[in-house]
Short mmCIF file of C-alpha atoms and ligand atoms in Angstrom, two decimals:
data_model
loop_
_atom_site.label_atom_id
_atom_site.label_comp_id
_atom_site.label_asym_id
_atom_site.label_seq_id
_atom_site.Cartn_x
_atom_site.Cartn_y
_atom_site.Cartn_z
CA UNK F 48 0.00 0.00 0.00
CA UNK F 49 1.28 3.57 -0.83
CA UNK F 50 -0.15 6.73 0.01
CA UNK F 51 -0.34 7.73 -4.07
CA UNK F 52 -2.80 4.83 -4.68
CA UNK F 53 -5.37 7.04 -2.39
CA UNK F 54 -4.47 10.09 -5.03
CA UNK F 55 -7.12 10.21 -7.55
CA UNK F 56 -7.01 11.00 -11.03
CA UNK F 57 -9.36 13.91 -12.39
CA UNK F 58 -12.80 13.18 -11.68
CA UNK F 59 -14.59 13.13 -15.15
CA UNK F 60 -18.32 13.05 -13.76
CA UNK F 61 -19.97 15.99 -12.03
CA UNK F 62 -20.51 16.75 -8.40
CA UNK F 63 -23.52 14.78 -7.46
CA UNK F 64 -26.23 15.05 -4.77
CA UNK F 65 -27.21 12.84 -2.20
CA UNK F 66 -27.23 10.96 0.93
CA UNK F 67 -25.31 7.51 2.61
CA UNK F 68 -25.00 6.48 5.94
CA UNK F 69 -22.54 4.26 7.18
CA UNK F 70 -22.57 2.93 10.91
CA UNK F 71 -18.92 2.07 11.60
CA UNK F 72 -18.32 0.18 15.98
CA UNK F 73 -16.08 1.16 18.30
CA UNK F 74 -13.09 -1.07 18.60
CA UNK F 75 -10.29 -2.24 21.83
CA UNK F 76 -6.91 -2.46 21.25
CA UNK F 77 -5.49 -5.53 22.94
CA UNK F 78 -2.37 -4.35 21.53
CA UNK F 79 -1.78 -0.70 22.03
CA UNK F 80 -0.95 2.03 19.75
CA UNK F 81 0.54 4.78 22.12
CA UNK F 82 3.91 6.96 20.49
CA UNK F 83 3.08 8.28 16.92
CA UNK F 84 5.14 10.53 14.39
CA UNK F 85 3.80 13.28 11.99
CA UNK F 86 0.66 12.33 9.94
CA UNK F 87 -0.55 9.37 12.05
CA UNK F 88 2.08 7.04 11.78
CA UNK F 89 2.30 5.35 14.42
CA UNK F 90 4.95 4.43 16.21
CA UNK F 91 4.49 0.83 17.26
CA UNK F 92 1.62 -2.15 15.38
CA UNK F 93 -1.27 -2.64 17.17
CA UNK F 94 -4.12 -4.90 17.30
CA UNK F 95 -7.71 -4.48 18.07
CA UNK F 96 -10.88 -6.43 18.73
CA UNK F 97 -13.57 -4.59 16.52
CA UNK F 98 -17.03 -4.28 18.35
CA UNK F 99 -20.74 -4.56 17.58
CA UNK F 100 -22.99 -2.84 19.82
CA UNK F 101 -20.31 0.24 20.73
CA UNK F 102 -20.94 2.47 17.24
CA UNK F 103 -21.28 5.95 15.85
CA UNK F 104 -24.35 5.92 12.95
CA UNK F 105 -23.39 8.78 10.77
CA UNK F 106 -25.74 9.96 7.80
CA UNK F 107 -23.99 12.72 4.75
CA UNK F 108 -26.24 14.43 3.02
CA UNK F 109 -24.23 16.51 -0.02
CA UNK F 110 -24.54 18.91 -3.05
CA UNK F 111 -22.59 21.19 -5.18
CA UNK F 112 -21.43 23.95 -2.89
CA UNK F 113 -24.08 27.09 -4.22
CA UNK F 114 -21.56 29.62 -3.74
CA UNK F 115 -17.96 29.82 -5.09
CA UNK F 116 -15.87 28.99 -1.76
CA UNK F 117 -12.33 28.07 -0.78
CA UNK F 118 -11.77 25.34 1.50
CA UNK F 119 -14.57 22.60 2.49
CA UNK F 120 -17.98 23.35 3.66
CA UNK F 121 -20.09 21.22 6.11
CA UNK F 122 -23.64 22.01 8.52
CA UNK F 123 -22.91 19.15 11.94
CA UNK F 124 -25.91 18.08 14.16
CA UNK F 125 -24.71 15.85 16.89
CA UNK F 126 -27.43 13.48 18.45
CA UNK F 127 -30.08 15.59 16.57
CA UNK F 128 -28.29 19.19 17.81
CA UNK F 129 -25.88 21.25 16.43
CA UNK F 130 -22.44 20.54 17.98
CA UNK F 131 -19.84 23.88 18.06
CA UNK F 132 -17.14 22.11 20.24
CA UNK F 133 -16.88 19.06 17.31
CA UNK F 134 -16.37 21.26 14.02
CA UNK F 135 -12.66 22.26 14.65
CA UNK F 136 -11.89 18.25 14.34
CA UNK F 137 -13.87 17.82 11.58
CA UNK F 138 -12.59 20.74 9.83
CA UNK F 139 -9.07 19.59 10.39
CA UNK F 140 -10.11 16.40 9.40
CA UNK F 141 -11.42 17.44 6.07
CA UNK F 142 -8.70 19.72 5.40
CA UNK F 143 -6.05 17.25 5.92
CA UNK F 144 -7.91 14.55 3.56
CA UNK F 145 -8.76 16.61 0.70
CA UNK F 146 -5.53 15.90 -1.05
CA UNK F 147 -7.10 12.41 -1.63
CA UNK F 148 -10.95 13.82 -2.10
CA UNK F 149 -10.52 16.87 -4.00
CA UNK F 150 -14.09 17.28 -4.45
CA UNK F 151 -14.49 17.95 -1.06
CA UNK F 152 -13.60 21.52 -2.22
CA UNK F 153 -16.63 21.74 -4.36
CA UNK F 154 -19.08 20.06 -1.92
CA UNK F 155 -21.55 20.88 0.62
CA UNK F 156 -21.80 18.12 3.15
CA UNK F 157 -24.61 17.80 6.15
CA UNK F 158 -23.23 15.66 8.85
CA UNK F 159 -25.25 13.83 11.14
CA UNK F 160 -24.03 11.77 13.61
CA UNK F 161 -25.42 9.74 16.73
CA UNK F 162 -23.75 7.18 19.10
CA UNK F 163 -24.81 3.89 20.44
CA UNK F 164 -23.18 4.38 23.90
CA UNK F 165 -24.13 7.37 26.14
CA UNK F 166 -22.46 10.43 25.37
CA UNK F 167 -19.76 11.58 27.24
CA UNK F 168 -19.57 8.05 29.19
CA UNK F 169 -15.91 7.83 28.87
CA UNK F 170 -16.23 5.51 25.73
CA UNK F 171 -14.06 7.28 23.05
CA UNK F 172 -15.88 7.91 20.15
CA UNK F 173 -13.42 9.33 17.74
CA UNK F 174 -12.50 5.79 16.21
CA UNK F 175 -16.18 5.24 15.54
CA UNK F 176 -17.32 8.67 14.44
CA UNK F 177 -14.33 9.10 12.23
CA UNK F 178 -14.95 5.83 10.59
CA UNK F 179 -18.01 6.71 9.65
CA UNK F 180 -17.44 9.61 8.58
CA UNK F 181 -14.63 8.39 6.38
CA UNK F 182 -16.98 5.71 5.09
CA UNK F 183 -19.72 8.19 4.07
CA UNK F 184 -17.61 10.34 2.05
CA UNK F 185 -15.94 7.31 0.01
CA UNK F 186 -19.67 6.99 -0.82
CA UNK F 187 -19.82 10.11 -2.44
CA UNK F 188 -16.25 9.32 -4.12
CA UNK F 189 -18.03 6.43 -5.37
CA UNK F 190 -20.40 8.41 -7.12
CA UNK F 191 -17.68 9.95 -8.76
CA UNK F 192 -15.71 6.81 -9.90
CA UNK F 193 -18.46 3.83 -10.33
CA UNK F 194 -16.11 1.37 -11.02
CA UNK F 195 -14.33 1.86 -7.32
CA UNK F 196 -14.38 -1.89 -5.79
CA UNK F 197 -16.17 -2.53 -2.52
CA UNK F 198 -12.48 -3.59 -1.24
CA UNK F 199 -10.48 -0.46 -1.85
CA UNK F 200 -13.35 1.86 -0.84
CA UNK F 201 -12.80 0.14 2.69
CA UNK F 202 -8.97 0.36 2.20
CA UNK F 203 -8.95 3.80 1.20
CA UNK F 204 -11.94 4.88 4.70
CA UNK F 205 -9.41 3.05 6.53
CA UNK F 206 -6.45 5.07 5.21
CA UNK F 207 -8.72 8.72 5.57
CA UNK F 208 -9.90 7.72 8.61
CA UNK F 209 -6.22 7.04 10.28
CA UNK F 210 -6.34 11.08 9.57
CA UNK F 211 -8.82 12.41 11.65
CA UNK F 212 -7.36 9.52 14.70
CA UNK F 213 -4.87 6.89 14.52
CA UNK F 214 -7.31 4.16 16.22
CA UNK F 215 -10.26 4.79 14.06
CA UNK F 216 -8.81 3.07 10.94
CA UNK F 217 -9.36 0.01 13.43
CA UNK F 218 -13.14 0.65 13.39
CA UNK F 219 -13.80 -0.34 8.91
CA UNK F 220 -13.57 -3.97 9.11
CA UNK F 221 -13.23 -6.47 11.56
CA UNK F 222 -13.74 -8.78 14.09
CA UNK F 223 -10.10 -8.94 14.41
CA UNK F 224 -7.92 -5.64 12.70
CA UNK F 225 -4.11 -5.14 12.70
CA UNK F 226 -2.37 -1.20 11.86
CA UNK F 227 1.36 -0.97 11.61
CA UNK F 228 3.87 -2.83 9.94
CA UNK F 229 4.71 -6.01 11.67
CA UNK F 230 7.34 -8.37 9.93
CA UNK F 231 4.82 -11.25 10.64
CA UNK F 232 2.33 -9.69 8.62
CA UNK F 233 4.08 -8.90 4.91
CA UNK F 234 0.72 -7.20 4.32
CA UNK F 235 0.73 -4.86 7.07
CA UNK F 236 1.14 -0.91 6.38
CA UNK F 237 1.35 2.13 9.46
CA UNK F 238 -0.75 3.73 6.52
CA UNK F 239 -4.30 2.03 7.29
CA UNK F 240 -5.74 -1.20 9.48
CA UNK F 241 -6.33 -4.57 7.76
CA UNK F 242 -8.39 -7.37 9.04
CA UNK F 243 -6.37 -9.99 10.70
CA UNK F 244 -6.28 -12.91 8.54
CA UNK F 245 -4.44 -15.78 10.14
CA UNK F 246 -5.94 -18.47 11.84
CA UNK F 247 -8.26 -17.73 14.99
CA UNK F 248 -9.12 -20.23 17.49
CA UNK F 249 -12.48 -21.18 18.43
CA UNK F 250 -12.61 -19.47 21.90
CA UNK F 251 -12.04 -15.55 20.05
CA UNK F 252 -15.29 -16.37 17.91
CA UNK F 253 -17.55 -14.79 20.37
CA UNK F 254 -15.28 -12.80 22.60
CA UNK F 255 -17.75 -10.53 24.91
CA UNK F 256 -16.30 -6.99 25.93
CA UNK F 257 -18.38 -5.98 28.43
CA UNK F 258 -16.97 -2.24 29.34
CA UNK F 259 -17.89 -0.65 33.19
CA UNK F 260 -17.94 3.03 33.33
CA UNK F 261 -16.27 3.33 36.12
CA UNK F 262 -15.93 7.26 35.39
CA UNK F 263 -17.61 9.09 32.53
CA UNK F 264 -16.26 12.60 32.63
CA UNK F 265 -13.41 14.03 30.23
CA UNK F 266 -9.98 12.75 30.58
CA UNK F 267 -7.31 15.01 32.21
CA UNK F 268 -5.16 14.36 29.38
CA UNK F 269 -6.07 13.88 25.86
CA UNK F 270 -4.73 11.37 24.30
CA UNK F 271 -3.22 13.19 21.36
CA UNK F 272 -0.79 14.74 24.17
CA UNK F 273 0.23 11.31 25.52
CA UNK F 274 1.16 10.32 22.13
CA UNK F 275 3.32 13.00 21.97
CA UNK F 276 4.41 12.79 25.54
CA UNK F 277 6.04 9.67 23.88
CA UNK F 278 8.50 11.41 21.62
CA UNK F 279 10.83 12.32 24.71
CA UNK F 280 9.97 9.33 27.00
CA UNK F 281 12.78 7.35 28.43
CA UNK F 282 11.25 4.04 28.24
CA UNK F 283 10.01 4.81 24.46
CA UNK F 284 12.02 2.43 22.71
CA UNK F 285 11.98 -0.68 24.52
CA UNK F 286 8.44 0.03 24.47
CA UNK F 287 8.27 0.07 21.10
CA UNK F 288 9.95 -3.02 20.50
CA UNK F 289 7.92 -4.67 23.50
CA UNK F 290 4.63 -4.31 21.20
CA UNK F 291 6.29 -5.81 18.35
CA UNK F 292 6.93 -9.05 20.38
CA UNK F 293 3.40 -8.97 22.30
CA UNK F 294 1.67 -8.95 18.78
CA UNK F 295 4.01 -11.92 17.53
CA UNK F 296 3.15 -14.36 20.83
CA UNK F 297 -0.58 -12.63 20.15
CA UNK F 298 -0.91 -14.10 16.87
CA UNK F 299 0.39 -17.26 18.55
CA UNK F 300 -2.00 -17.07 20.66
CA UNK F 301 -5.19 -16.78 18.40
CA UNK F 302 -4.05 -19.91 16.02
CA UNK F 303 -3.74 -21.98 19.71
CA UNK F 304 -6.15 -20.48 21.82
CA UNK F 305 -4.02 -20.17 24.94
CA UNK F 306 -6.35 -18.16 27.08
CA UNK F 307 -3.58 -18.01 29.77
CA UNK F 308 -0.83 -16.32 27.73
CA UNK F 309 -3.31 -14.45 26.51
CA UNK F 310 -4.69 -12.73 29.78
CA UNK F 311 -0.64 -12.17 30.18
CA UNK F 312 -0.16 -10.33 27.03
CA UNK F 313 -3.50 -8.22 27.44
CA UNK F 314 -3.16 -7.28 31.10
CA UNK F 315 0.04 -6.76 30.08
CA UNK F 316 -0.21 -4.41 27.26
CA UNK F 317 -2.94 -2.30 29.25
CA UNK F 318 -0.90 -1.33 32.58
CA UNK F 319 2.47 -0.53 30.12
CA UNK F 320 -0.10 2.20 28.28
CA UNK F 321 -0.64 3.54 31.93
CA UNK F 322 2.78 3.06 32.93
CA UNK F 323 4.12 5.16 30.22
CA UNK F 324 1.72 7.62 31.04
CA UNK F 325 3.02 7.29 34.81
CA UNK F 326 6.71 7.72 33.70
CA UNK F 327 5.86 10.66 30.73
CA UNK F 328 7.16 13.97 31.88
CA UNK F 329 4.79 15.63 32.89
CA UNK F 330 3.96 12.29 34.50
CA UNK F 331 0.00 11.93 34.67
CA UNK F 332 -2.74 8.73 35.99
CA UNK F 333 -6.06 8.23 34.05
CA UNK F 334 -7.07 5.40 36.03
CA UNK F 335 -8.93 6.17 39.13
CA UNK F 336 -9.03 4.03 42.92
CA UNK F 337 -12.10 2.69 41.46
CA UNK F 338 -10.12 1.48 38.27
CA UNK F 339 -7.48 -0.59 40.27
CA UNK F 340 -10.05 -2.23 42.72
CA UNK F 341 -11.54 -3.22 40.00
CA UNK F 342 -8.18 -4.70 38.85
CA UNK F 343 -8.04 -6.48 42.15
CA UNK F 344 -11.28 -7.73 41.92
CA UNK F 345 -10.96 -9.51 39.17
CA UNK F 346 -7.06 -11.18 39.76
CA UNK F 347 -8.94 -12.59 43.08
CA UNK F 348 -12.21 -14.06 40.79
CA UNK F 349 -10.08 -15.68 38.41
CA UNK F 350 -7.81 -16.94 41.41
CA UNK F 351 -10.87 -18.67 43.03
CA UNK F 352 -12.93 -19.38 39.75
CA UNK F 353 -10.57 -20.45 37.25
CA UNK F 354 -13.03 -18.01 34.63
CA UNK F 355 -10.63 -16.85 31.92
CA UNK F 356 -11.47 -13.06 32.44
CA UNK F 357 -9.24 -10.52 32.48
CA UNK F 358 -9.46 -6.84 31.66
CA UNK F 359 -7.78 -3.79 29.26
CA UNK F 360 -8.21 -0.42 29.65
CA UNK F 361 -8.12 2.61 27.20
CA UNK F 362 -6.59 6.01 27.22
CA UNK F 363 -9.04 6.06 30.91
CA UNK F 364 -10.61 5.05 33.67
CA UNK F 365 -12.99 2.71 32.46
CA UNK F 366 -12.55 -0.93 32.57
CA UNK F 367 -12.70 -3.58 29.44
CA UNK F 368 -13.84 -7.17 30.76
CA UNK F 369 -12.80 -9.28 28.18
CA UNK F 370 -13.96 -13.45 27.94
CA UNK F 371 -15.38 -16.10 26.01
CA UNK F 372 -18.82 -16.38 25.65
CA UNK F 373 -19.61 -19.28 27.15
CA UNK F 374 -18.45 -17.53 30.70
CA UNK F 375 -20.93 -15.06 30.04
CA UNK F 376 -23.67 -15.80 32.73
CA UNK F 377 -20.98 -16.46 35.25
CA UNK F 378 -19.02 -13.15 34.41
CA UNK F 379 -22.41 -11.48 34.78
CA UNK F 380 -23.58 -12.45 37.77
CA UNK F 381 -19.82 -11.20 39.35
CA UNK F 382 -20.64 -8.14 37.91
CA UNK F 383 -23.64 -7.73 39.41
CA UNK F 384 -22.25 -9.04 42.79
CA UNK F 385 -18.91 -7.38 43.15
CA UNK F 386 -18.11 -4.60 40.31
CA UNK F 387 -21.19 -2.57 39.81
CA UNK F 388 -20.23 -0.52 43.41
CA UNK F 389 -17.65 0.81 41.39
CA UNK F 390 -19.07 2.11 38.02
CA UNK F 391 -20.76 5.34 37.90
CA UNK F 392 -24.37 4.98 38.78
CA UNK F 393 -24.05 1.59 38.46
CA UNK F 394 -23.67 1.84 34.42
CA UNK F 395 -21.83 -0.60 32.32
CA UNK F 396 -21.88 -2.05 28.51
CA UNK F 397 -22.40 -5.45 27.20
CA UNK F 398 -20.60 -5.69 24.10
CA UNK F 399 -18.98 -7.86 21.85
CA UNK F 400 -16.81 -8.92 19.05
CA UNK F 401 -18.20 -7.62 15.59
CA UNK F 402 -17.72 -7.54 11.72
CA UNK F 403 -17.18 -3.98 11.03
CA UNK F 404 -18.81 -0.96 9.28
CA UNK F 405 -22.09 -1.44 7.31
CA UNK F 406 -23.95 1.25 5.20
CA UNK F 407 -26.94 1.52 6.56
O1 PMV S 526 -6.62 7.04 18.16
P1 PMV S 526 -6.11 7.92 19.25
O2 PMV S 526 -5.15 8.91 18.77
O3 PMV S 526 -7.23 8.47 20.08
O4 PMV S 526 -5.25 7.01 20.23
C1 PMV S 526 -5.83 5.98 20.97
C2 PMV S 526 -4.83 5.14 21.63
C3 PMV S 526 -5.38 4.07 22.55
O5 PMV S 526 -6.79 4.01 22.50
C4 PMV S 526 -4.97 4.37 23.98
C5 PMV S 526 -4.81 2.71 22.18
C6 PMV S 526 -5.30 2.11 20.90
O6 PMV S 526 -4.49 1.47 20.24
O7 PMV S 526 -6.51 2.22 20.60
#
């Protein structure tokens, strides 16, 4: 993959009029991307479980701009409402991709855009809504070049939606998508996400994520200053090298199904994204008391139970219960019994592994 196959050539039809909607999930990295350099790249692979419930739904409604205007144009209603604090990111985002969609220039676009998961519950949405997004507006580039194949329109959302954030050209396909080159993966590229395509065991086929919002306001730290925070950090580069290996025994670990190694390499993975954060400088904690008793919680439960859970965390406070399906009444019922004291009014998410975007 190269960044000039995303260039196209002069558009021969005229700016058309219409509207698509893609609905694009949220995804977890079990692998994380955390360190990135200019444009996106990022500065380790990563791999993510994509996720079916978790999703941004985002309709584009376009038409030839009326008036003669630089730049790109675009109306955003968020959840029904107009949303001021989201159109900087979107403008960015539009800006930086219209190298590759030069209509955008010449384009009015509507935006409309609602999430699955309650807003401002701590869930990210930038991988989902930029997804979308990207997805929608490869619809209109469709328009423009008919002959485009399903396959490289999803290529090319994932490669526009690595743009607007690095971890959203996880959220195209799925249920299982690597970003970054890996030298295990000749097909890999830090220029968009690809669905995994070696062998997966049994036990991943109905992995449950089942996420407790164990604190829904903003984060302290965005993340797009952590991944900077990186470029400095002392422990950067045996970090870096670190996820290389963890993705290696990973893909080990899907063709085998070792549940044990793979609790290691997930737990893992998700207190070294903290840890850097605890050894950046300025040094900074998005996890909260809540978020480590949780931790506790479950190390004892799978000491006394034998259940295969374990957990992963984002850039927050909020916890990712990850385990096979057929735990799922068990996992439940600990939930219910022992973790809901510590999510915020008593609010969590039962989610899931899932196949990707889908126009809608
Ligand atoms: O996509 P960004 O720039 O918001 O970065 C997200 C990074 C993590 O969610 C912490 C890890 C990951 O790989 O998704």
């Amino acid at each position: 993959m190269n960044e000039q196959e995303f260039i196209p050539k002069k558009y021969s039809g005229l700016i058309p009029a219409g509207t698509t909607t893609w609905r694009a999930p949220s995804n977890i990295a079990l692998v994380k991307y955390w360190g990135k350099f200019p444009d996106q790249i990022p500065a380790n692979p990563s791999i993510s479980f994509t996720l079916s419930k978790s999703a941004t739904t985002t309709s584009v409604s376009y038409e030839p701009k009326k008036q003669n205007s630089d730049g790109t144009s675009f109306t955003l209603l968020f959840e029904g409402k107009p949303k001021e604090e989201f159109r900087p990111k979107i403008t960015t985002f539009l800006g930086r991709i219209s190298k590759y969609l030069p209509f955008l220039n010449e384009i009015h676009l509507k935006i409309d855009t609602s999430n699955t998961f309650p807003h401002s519950s701590g869930i990210a949405s930038s991988a989902s809504g930029m997804a979308a997004l990207a997805l929608c507006l490869m619809d209109i580039e469709k328009e423009l070049v008919p002959s485009m194949e399903p396959e490289f329109l999803k290529r090319k959302a994932s490669f526009l939606a690595r743009l607007g954030s690095g971890s959203a050209c996880r959220s195209i396909s799925g249920p299982i998508v690597e970003w970054g080159m890996h030298k295990d993966l000749p097909e890999s590229t830090d220029l968009a996400g690809i669905p995994y395509k070696g062998e997966v065991h049994q036990v991943f086929q109905d992995y449950q994520d089942t996420i407790l919002l164990v604190h829904k306001g903003e984060k302290t730290v965005s993340s797009t200053a952590g991944h900077d925070l990186m470029n400095k950090h002392p422990f950067a580069n045996r970090r870096f090298e670190q996820a290389h290996d963890n993705l290696s025994g990973l893909m080990g670990v899907f063709e085998t199904g070792d549940l044990e190694k793979f609790i290691q390499i997930v737990e893992s993975e998700a207190l070294t994204l903290h840890a850097m954060m605890m050894t950046s400088l300025p040094y900074y904690l998005l996890m909260k008391p809540q978020t480590l008793s949780v931790i506790q919680k479950i190390w004892a439960y799978r000491e006394q139970t034998s259940v295969p859970l374990c957990f992963t965390l984002d850039a927050g406070a909020n916890v990712h219960l990850l385990y096979p399906l057929q735990y799922r009444e068990k996992v439940l019922q600990f939930i219910k019994n022992e973790l809901i004291a510590y999510c915020e009014n008593g609010q969590y998410i039962c989610d899931q592994l899932g196949e990707g975007s889908k126009k809608v």
